[in-house]
PDB file of C-alpha atoms and ligand atoms in Angstrom:
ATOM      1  CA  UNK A  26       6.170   9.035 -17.969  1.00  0.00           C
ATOM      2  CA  UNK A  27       3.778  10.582 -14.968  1.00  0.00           C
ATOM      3  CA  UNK A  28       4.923   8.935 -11.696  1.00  0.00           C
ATOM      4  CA  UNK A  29       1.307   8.550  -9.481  1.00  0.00           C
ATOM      5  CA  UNK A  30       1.301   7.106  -5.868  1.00  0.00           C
ATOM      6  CA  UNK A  31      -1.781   5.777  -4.403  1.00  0.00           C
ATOM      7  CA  UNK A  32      -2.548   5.849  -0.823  1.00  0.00           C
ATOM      8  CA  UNK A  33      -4.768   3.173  -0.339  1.00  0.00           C
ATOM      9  CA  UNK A  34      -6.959   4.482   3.125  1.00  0.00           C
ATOM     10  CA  UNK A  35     -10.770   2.937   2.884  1.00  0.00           C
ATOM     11  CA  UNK A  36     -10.105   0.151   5.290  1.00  0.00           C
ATOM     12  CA  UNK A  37     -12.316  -0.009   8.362  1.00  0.00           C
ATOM     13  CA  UNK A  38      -9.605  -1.333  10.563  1.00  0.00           C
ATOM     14  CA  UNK A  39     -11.949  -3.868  12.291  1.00  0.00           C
ATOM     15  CA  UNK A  40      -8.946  -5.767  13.521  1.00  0.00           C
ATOM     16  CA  UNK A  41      -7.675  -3.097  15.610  1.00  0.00           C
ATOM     17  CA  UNK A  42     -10.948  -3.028  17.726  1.00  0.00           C
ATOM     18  CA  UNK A  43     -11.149   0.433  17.653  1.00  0.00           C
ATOM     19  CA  UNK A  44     -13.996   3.009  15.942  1.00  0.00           C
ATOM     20  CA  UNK A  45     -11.585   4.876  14.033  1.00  0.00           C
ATOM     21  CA  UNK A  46      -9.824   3.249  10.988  1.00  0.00           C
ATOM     22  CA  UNK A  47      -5.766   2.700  11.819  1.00  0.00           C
ATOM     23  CA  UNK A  48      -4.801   5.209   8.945  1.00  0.00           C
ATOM     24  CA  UNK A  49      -6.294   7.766  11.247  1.00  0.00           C
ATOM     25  CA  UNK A  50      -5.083   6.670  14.832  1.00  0.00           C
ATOM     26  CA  UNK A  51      -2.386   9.185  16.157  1.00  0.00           C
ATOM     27  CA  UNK A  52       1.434   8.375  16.136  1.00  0.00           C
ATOM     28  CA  UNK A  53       3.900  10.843  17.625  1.00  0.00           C
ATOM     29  CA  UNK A  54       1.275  13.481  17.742  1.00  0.00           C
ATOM     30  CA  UNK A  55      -0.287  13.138  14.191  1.00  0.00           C
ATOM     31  CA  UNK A  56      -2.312  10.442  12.020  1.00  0.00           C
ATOM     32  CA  UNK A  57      -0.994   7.971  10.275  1.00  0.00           C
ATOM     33  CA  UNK A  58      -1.922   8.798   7.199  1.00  0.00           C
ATOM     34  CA  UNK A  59      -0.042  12.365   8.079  1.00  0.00           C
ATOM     35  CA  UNK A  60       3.427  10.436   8.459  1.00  0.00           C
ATOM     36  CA  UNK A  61       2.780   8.229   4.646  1.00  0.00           C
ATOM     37  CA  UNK A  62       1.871  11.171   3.002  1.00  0.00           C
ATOM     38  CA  UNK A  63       5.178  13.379   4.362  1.00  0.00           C
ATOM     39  CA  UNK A  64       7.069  10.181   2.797  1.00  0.00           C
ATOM     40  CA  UNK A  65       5.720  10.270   0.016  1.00  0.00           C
ATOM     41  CA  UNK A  66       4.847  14.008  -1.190  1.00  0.00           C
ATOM     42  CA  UNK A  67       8.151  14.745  -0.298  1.00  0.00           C
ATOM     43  CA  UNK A  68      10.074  12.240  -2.481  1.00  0.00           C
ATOM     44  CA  UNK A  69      11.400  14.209  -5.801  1.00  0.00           C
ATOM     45  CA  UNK A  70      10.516  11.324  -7.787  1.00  0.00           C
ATOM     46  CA  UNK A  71       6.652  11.799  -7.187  1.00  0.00           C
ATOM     47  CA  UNK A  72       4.431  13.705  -9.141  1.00  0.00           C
ATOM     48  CA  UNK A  73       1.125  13.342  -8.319  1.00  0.00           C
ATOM     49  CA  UNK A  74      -0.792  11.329  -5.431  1.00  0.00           C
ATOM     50  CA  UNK A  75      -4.027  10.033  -5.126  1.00  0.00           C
ATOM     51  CA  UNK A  76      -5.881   8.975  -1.790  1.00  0.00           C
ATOM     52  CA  UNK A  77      -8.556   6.691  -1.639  1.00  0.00           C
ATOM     53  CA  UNK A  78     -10.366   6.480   1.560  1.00  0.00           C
ATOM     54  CA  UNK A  79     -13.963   5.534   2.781  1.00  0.00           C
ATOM     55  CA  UNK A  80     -16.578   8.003   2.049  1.00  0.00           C
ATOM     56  CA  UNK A  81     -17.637   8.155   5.697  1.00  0.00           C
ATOM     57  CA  UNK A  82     -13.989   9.491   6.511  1.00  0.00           C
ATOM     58  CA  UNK A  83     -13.476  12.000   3.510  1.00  0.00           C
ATOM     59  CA  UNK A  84     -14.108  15.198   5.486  1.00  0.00           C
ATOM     60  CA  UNK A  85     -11.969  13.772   8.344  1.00  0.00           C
ATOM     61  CA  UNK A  86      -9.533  13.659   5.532  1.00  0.00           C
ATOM     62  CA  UNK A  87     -10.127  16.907   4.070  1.00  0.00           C
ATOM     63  CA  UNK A  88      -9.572  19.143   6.918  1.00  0.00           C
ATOM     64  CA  UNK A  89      -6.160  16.679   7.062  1.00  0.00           C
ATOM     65  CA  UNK A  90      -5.101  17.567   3.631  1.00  0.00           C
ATOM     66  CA  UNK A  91      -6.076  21.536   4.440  1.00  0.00           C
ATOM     67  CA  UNK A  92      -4.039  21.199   7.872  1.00  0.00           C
ATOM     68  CA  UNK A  93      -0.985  20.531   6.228  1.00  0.00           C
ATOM     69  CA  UNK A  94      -0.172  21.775   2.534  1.00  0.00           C
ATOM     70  CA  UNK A  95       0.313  18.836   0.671  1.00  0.00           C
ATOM     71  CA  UNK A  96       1.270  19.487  -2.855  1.00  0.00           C
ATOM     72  CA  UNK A  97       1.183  16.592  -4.639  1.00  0.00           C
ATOM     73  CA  UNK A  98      -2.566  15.154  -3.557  1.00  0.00           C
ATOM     74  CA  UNK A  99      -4.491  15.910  -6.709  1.00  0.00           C
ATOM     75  CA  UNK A 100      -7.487  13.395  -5.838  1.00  0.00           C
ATOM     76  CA  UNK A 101      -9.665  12.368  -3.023  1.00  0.00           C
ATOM     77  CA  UNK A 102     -11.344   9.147  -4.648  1.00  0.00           C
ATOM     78  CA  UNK A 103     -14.101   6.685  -2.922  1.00  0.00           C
ATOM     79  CA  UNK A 104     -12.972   3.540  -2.042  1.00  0.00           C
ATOM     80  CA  UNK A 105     -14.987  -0.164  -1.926  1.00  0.00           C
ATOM     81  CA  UNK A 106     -15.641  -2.942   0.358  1.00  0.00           C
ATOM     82  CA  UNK A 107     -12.245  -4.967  -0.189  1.00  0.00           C
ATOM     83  CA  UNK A 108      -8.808  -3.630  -1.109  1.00  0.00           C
ATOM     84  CA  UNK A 109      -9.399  -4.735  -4.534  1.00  0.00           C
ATOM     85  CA  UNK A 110     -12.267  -2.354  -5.184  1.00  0.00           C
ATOM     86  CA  UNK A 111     -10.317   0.381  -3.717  1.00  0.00           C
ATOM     87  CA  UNK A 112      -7.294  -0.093  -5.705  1.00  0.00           C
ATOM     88  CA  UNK A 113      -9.519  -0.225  -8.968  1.00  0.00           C
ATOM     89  CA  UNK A 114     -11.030   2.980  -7.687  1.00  0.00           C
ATOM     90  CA  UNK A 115      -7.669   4.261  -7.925  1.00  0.00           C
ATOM     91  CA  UNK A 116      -5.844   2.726 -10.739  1.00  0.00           C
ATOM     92  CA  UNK A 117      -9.101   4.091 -13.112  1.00  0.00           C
ATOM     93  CA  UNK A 118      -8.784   7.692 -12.236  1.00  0.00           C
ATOM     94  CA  UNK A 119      -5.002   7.589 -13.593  1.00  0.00           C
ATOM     95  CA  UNK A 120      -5.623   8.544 -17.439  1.00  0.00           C
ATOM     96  CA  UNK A 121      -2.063   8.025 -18.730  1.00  0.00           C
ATOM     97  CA  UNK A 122      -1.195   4.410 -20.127  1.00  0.00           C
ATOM     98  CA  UNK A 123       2.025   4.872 -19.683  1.00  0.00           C
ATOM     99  CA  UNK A 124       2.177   5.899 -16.113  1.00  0.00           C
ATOM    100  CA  UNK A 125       3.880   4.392 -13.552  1.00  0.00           C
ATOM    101  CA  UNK A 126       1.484   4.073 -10.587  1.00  0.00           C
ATOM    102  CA  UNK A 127       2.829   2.498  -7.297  1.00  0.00           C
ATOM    103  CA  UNK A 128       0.058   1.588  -4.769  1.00  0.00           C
ATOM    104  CA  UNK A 129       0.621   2.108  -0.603  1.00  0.00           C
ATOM    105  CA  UNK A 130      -1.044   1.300   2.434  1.00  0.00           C
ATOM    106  CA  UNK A 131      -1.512   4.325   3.748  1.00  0.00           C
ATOM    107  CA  UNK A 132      -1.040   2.293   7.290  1.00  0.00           C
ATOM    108  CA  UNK A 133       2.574   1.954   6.035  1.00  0.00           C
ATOM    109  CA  UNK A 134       4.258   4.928   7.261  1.00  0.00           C
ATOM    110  CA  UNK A 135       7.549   3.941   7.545  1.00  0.00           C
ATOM    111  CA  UNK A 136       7.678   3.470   3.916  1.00  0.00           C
ATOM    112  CA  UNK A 137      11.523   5.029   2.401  1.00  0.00           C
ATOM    113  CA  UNK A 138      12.606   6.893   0.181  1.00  0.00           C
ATOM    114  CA  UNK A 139      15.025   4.431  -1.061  1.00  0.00           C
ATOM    115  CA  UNK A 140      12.116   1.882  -1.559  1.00  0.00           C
ATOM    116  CA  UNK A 141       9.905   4.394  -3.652  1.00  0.00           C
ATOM    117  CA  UNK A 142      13.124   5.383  -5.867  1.00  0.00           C
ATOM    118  CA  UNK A 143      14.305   1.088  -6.413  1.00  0.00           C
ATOM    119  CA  UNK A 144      10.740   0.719  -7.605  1.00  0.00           C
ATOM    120  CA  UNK A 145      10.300   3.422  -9.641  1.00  0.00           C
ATOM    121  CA  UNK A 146      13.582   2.575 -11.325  1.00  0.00           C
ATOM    122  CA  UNK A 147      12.438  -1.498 -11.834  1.00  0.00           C
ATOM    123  CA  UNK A 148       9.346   0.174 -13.555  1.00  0.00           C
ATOM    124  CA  UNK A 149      11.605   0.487 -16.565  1.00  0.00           C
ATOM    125  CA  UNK A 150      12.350  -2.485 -17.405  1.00  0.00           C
ATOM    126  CA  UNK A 151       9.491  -4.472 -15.507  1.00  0.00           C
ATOM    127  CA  UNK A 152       6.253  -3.889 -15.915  1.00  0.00           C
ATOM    128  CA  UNK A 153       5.253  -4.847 -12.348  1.00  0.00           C
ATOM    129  CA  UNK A 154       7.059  -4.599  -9.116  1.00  0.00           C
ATOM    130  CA  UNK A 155       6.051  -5.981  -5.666  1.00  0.00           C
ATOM    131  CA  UNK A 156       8.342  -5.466  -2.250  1.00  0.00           C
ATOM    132  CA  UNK A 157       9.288  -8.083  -0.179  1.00  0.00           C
ATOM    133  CA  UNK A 158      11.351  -9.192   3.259  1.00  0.00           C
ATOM    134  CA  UNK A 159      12.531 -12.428   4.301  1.00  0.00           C
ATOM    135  CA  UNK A 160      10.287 -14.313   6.329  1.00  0.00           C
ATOM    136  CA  UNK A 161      12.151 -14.948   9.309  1.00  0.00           C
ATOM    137  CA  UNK A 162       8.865 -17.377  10.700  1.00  0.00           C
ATOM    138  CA  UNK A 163       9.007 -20.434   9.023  1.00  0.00           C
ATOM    139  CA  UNK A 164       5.872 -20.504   7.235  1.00  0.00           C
ATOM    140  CA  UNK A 165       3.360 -23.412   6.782  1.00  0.00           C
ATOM    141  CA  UNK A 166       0.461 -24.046   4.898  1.00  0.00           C
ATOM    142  CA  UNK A 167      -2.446 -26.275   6.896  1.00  0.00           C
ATOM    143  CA  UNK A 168      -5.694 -27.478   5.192  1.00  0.00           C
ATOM    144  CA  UNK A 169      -9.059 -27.057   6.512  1.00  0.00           C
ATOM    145  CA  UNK A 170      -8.455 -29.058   9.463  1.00  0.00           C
ATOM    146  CA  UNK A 171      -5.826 -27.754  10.518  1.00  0.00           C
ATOM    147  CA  UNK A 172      -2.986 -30.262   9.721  1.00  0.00           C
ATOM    148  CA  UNK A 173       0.212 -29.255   7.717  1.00  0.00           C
ATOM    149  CA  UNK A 174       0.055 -29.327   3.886  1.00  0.00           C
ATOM    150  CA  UNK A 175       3.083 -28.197   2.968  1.00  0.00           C
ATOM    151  CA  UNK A 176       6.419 -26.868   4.867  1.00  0.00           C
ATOM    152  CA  UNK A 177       7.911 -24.335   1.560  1.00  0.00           C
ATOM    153  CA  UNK A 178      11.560 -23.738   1.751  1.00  0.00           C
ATOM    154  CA  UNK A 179      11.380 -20.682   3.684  1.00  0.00           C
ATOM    155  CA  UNK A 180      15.142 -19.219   1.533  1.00  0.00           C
ATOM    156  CA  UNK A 181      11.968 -18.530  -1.526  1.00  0.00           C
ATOM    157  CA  UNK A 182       9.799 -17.215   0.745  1.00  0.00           C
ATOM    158  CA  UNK A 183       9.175 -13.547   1.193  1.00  0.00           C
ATOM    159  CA  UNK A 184       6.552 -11.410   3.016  1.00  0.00           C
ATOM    160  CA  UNK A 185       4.907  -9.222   0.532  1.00  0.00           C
ATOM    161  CA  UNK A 186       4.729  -5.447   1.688  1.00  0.00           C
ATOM    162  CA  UNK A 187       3.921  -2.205   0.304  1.00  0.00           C
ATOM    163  CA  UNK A 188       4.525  -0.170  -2.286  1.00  0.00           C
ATOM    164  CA  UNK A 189       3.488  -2.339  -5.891  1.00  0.00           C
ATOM    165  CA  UNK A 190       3.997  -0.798  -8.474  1.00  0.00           C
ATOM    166  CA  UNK A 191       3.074  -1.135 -12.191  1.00  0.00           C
ATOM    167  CA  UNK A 192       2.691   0.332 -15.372  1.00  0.00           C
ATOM    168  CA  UNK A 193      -0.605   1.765 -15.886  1.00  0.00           C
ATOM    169  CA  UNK A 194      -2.140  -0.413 -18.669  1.00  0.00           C
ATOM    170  CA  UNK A 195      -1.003  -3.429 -16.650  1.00  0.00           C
ATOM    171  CA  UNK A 196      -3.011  -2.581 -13.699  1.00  0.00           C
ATOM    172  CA  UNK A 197      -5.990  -1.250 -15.426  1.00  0.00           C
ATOM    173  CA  UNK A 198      -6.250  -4.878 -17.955  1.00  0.00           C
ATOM    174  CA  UNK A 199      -6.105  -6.559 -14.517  1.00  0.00           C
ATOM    175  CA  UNK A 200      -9.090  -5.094 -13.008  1.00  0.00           C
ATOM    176  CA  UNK A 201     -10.826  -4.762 -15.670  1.00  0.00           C
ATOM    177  CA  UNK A 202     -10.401  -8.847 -16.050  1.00  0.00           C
ATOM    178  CA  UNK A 203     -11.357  -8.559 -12.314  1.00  0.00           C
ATOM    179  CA  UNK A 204     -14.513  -7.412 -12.328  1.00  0.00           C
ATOM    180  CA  UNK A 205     -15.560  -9.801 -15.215  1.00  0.00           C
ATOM    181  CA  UNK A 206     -14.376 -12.275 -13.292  1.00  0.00           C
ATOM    182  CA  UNK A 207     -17.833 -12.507 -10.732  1.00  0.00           C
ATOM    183  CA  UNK A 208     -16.612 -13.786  -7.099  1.00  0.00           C
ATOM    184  CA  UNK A 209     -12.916 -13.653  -7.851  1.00  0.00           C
ATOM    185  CA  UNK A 210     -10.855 -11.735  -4.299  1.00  0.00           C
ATOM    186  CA  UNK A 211      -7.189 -12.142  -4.274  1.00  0.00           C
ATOM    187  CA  UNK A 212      -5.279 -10.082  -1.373  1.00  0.00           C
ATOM    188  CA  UNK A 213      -3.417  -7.694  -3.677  1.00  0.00           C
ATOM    189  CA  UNK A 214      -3.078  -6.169  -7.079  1.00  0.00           C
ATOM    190  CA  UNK A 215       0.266  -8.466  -7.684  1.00  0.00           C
ATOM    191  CA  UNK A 216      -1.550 -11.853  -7.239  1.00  0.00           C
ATOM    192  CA  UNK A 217      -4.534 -10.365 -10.166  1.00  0.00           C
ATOM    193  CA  UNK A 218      -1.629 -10.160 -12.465  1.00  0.00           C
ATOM    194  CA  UNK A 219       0.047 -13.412 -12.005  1.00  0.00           C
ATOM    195  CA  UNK A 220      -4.108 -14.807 -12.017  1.00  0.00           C
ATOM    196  CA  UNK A 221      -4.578 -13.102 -15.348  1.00  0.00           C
ATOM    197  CA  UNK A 222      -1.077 -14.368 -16.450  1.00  0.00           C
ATOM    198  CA  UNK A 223      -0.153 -10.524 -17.118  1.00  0.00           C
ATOM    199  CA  UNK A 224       3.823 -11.053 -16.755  1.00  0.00           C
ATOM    200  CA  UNK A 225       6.222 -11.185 -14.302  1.00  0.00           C
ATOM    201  CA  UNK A 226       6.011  -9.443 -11.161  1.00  0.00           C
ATOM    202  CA  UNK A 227      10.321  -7.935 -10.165  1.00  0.00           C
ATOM    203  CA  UNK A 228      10.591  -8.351  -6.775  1.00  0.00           C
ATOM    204  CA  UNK A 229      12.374  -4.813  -4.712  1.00  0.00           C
ATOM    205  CA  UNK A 230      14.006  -5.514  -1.264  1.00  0.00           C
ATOM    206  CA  UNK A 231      11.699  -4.319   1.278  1.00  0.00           C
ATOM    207  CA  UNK A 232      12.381  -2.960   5.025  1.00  0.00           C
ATOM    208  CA  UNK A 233      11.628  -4.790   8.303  1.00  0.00           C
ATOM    209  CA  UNK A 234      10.310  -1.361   9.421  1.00  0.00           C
ATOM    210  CA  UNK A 235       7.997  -0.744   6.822  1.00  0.00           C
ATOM    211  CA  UNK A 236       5.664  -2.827   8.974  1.00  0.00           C
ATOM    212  CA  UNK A 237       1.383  -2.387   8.214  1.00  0.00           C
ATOM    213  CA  UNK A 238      -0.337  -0.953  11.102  1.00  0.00           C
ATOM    214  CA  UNK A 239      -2.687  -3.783  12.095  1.00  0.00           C
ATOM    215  CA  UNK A 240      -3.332  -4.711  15.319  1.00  0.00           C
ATOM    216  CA  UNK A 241      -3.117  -2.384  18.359  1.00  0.00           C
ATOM    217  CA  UNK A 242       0.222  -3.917  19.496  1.00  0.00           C
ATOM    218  CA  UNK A 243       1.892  -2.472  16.129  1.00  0.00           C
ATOM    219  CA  UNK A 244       1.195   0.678  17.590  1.00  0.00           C
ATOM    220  CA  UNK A 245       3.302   0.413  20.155  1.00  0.00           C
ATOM    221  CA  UNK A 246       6.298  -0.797  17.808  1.00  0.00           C
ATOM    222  CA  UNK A 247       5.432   2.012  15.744  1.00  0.00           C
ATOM    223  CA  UNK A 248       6.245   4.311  18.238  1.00  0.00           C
ATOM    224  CA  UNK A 249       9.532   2.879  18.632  1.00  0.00           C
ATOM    225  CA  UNK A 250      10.787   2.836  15.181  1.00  0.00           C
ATOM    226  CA  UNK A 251       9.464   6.429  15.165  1.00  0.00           C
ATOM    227  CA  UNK A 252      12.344   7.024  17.491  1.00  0.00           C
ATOM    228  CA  UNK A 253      14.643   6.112  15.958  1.00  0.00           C
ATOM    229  CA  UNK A 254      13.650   7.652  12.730  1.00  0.00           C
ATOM    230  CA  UNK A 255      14.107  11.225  14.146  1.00  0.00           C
ATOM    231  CA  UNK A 256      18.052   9.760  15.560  1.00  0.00           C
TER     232      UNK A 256
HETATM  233  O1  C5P B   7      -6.991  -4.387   5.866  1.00  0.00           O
HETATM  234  P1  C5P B   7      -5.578  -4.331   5.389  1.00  0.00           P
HETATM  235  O2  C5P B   7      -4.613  -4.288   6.544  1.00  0.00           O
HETATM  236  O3  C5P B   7      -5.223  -5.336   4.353  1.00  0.00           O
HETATM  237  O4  C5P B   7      -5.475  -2.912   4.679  1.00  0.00           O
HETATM  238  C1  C5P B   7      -4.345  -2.510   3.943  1.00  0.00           C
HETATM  239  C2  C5P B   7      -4.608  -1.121   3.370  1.00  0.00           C
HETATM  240  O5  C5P B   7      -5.669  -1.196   2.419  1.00  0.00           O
HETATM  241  C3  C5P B   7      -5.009  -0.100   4.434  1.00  0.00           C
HETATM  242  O6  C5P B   7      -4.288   1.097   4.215  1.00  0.00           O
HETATM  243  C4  C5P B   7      -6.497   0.070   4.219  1.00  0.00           C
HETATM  244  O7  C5P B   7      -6.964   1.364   4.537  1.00  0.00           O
HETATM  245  C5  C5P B   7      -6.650  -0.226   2.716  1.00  0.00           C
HETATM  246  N1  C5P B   7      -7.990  -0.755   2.370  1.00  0.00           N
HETATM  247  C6  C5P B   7      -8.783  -0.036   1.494  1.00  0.00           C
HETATM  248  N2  C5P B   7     -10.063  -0.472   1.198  1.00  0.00           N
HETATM  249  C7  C5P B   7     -10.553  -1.593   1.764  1.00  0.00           C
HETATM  250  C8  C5P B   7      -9.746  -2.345   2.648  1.00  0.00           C
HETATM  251  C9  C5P B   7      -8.458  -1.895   2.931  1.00  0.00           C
HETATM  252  O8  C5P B   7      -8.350   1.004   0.974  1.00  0.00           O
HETATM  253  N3  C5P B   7     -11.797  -1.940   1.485  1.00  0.00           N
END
């Protein structure tokens, strides 16, 4: 089967207090989205990637893709006002059914190649895979005012990252059931397929430093791990 990536880039980046969306702030003299897509356009394993970005940035974006050769970006698609509506964007302009599509934030770019190739490979036997790390916080749940609900035993908690991956079909029945479902906003494409009850979701050991560029002190650590990338 086609192996597609999708760069998910439509966010405004309002947490980041800044004008321009995080996928386009500079790191080590280029974008963000510059340092994802040399990730993943130059994994083997990759066939084809689409971006989806906001149309306000899209000739930003352009004269990105013509700066630098990328051979592997077949699409430039419009994204929505949530994640979800982006990732649909994306996950309908992939025609195969049996494609395996993994889905990035393109304000991941420390993603490896060792993660794309382990989730690829759980694609054949699973239909959908998710990447997690530990949480090393101890994580709580409060209700609305504020008190503690629930302490979960952090050893089954993970922090859900970036790539998920799934089989094409999968993906597709889940936003279609999305959109018929009025109202209905879940964080990411994983929790619409446990909603819809679509199967199991494999879980692929993540990195610590494929952190999401988020808020403008994750800059700063992004510079660092760039270090010692090039080491
Ligand atoms: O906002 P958040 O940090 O969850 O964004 C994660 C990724 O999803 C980012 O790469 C962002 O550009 C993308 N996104 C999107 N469309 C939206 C919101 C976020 O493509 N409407």
């Amino acid at each position: 089967p086609k192996r597609y990536c999708i760069l998910l880039a439509a966010g405004s980046g309002n947490r980041m207090n800044f004008p321009t969306p995080k996928q386009f702030l500079k790191l080590a003299g280029r974008t963000i989205i510059e340092h994802t897509l040399d990730m993943v356009d130059g994994h083997p394993e990759v066939d084809e990637i689409f971006i989806v970005t906001d149309r306000d940035y899209r000739s930003f974006l352009e004269e990105i893709l013509l700066r630098n050769h990328y051979a592997k970006v077949t699409k430039v698609l419009n994204g929505g006002a949530s994640r979800r509506e982006s990732s649909a964007s994306g996950i309908f302009a992939v025609e195969e059914d049996d494609a395996l599509v993994l889905l990035h934030d393109a304000v991941r770019p420390f993603l490896s190649h060792r993660i794309i190739s382990d989730c690829y490979r759980a694609l054949e036997t699973h239909a959908s895979v998710d990447v997690a790390v530990p949480a090393v916080d101890t994580i709580i749940e409060v209700d609305e005012a504020d008190a503690i609900a629930a302490i979960p035993n952090r050893a089954r908690l993970r922090r859900g990252q970036t790539p998920q991956g799934f089989r094409a079909s999968v993906l597709r029945e889940a936003h279609e059931r999305a959109m018929a479902d009025e109202g209905v906003e879940v964080t990411d494409d994983c929790g619409l397929i446990l909603r819809y009850g679509l199967g199991e979701v494999h879980v692929v050991e993540g990195e610590e430093r494929n952190i999401k560029i988020t808020y403008p002190e994750d800059l700063y650590l992004a510079d660092k791990i760039f270090q010692l990338k090039t080491v």
